[in-house]
Amino acid sequence: MNRPTIPLRRLHALSEREIEGLADVLVDCVEGGASVSFVLPFPREKALEFWQRVARDLDEGKRAVLVAEDALGICGTVQLVLDLPDNQPHRADLVKMLVHRRARRQGLGAALMRAAESTARDCGKTLLVLDAVTGGDAERLYARLGWTRVGSIPNYALMPDGSPCGTTYFYRSVDKHRAHTP
Ligand SMILES: CC(C)(COP(=O)(O)OP(=O)(O)OC[C@H]1O[C@@H](n2cnc3c(N)ncnc32)[C@H](O)[C@@H]1OP(=O)(O)O)[C@@H](O)C(=O)NCCC(=O)NCCS
């Protein structure tokens, strides 16, 4: 399978332009039916507010944010929540894995996941946890990349149209001595 040519980078702060671009990706995903915390209608202001909060967390070192950018702007992103309780200093949550519909099915999701795992190692994290809609595209991606499925909770959240969906939890050890499998 071809590797994507879309470059990835880690952002250590979010500019206004980046917040706008990230909001575009989030709106596209929610309008496309992704269950990523929000329901429809999803005004752009709400997306901007979300990324402004992320920007504040970034400033405080509480998150890591990765983005992919094509000729039209930011087209993919993923985050690590680094700021977890004192008894989990080795762990991070992987959240808001988002690829704009224009950039899907080219391997970008997989590339963002690998980059997030590498960033987690750089941050001294050895265990990652995430959740995904049961039976969705993302669940397939994480299983393909070697993440361990823990189990599913029925009726955990809502799809953007308000219908209920289950959530499946995954974890992955990203110990630096463990090679990436796929
Ligand atoms: C889930 C998501 C991140 C995947 O992103 P993506 O960039 O499409 O991921 P990939 O391209 O790595 O893989 C997706 C599919 O494309 C296929 N693919 C990858 N590269 C390909 C290529 N060059 N040619 C053809 N197919 C390809 C993969 O095999 C995979 O197939 P499958 O879905 O049948 O298993 C994306 O669909 C998305 O953002 N969804 C909405 C938001 C969301 O739900 N996020 C998850 C929150 S937990």
Coordinates of N, CA, C and O and ligand atoms in Angstrom, one line a residue, residues 1-2 29 34-36 97-100 103-111 131-133 137-138 140-142 144, ligand 1:
M1 N 0.9 -1.2 0.0 CA 0.0 0.0 0.0 C 0.9 1.3 0.0 O 1.9 1.3 0.7
N2 N 0.6 2.2 -0.9 CA 1.4 3.4 -0.9 C 1.4 4.2 0.4 O 0.3 4.4 1.0
C29 N -15.8 16.4 9.7 CA -15.9 15.1 10.3 C -17.3 14.9 10.9 O -18.0 13.9 10.7
A34 N -19.3 11.5 11.9 CA -18.3 11.0 12.9 C -18.8 11.3 14.3 O -19.1 12.5 14.6
S35 N -18.8 10.4 15.2 CA -19.1 10.6 16.6 C -17.9 10.9 17.3 O -17.1 10.1 17.8
V36 N -17.6 12.2 17.4 CA -16.3 12.7 18.0 C -16.7 13.8 19.1 O -16.1 14.9 19.0
M97 N -8.8 11.9 16.6 CA -8.2 11.4 15.4 C -9.1 11.8 14.2 O -10.2 11.2 14.1
L98 N -8.7 12.8 13.4 CA -9.7 13.3 12.4 C -9.0 13.5 11.1 O -7.9 14.1 11.0
V99 N -9.6 12.9 10.1 CA -9.0 13.1 8.7 C -10.2 13.7 7.9 O -11.3 13.2 7.9
H100 N -9.9 14.8 7.2 CA -11.0 15.5 6.4 C -11.4 14.5 5.3 O -10.5 13.7 4.8
A103 N -9.2 13.8 2.3 CA -7.9 13.1 2.4 C -7.9 11.7 2.9 O -6.9 11.1 3.2
R104 N -9.1 11.1 2.9 CA -9.3 9.8 3.5 C -8.8 8.7 2.5 O -8.8 8.9 1.3
R105 N -8.6 7.5 3.1 CA -8.3 6.3 2.3 C -7.0 6.4 1.5 O -6.9 5.9 0.3
Q106 N -6.1 7.1 2.0 CA -4.7 7.3 1.4 C -3.6 6.8 2.3 O -2.5 7.1 2.1
G107 N -4.0 6.3 3.5 CA -3.0 6.0 4.5 C -2.7 7.1 5.5 O -1.8 6.9 6.3
L108 N -3.4 8.2 5.4 CA -3.1 9.3 6.3 C -3.5 8.9 7.8 O -2.7 9.3 8.7
G109 N -4.6 8.3 8.0 CA -5.0 7.9 9.3 C -3.9 7.0 10.0 O -3.5 7.3 11.1
A110 N -3.5 6.0 9.2 CA -2.4 5.1 9.7 C -1.1 5.9 10.0 O -0.5 5.7 11.1
A111 N -0.8 6.9 9.1 CA 0.4 7.6 9.3 C 0.3 8.5 10.6 O 1.3 8.7 11.4
D131 N -10.7 5.3 22.5 CA -11.9 4.6 22.3 C -12.5 5.1 20.9 O -12.1 6.1 20.4
A132 N -13.3 4.2 20.3 CA -13.8 4.4 19.0 C -15.2 3.9 18.9 O -15.6 3.0 19.6
V133 N -16.0 4.4 17.9 CA -17.3 3.9 17.7 C -17.2 2.4 17.3 O -16.5 2.1 16.4
D137 N -15.1 3.0 11.0 CA -13.9 3.0 10.2 C -12.7 3.0 11.2 O -11.7 2.4 10.9
A138 N -12.8 3.8 12.2 CA -11.6 4.0 13.1 C -11.3 2.7 13.9 O -10.2 2.3 14.1
R140 N -11.7 -0.3 12.9 CA -10.9 -1.1 11.9 C -9.5 -0.7 11.8 O -8.5 -1.5 11.8
L141 N -9.3 0.6 11.7 CA -7.9 1.1 11.6 C -7.1 0.8 12.8 O -5.9 0.3 12.7
Y142 N -7.6 1.0 14.0 CA -6.8 0.7 15.2 C -6.5 -0.8 15.3 O -5.3 -1.2 15.7
R144 N -6.2 -2.9 12.9 CA -5.2 -3.2 11.8 C -3.8 -2.8 12.3 O -2.8 -3.4 11.9
Ligands
LIG1 C1 -11.1 6.9 10.9 C2 -10.3 7.8 10.0 C3 -9.4 8.6 10.9 C4 -9.4 7.0 9.0 O1 -8.6 7.9 8.3 P1 -8.0 7.5 6.9 O2 -7.0 8.5 6.5 O3 -9.1 7.3 5.9 O4 -7.3 6.1 7.2 P2 -6.4 5.2 6.3 O5 -6.3 5.8 4.9 O6 -5.1 4.9 7.0 O7 -7.2 3.9 6.2 C5 -8.6 3.9 5.9 C6 -8.9 2.8 4.8 O8 -8.2 3.2 3.5 C7 -7.5 2.1 3.1 N1 -6.3 2.7 2.3 C8 -5.2 3.3 2.9 N2 -4.4 3.7 1.9 C9 -4.9 3.4 0.8 C10 -4.6 3.5 -0.6 N3 -3.4 4.1 -0.9 N4 -5.4 3.1 -1.5 C11 -6.6 2.5 -1.2 N5 -7.0 2.3 0.1 C12 -6.2 2.7 1.0 C13 -7.1 1.3 4.3 O9 -6.8 0.0 4.0 C14 -8.4 1.4 5.1 O10 -9.3 0.5 4.6 P3 -10.6 0.0 5.4 O11 -11.3 1.1 5.9 O12 -11.3 -0.8 4.4 O13 -10.0 -0.8 6.6 C15 -11.2 8.7 9.1 O14 -12.1 7.9 8.5 C16 -11.9 9.8 9.9 O15 -11.4 10.8 10.2 N6 -13.2 9.5 10.3 C17 -14.0 10.5 11.0 C18 -13.5 10.9 12.4 C19 -13.4 9.7 13.3 O16 -14.3 8.9 13.3 N7 -12.3 9.6 14.0 C20 -12.0 8.5 14.9 C21 -12.3 8.9 16.3 S1 -12.0 7.6 17.4

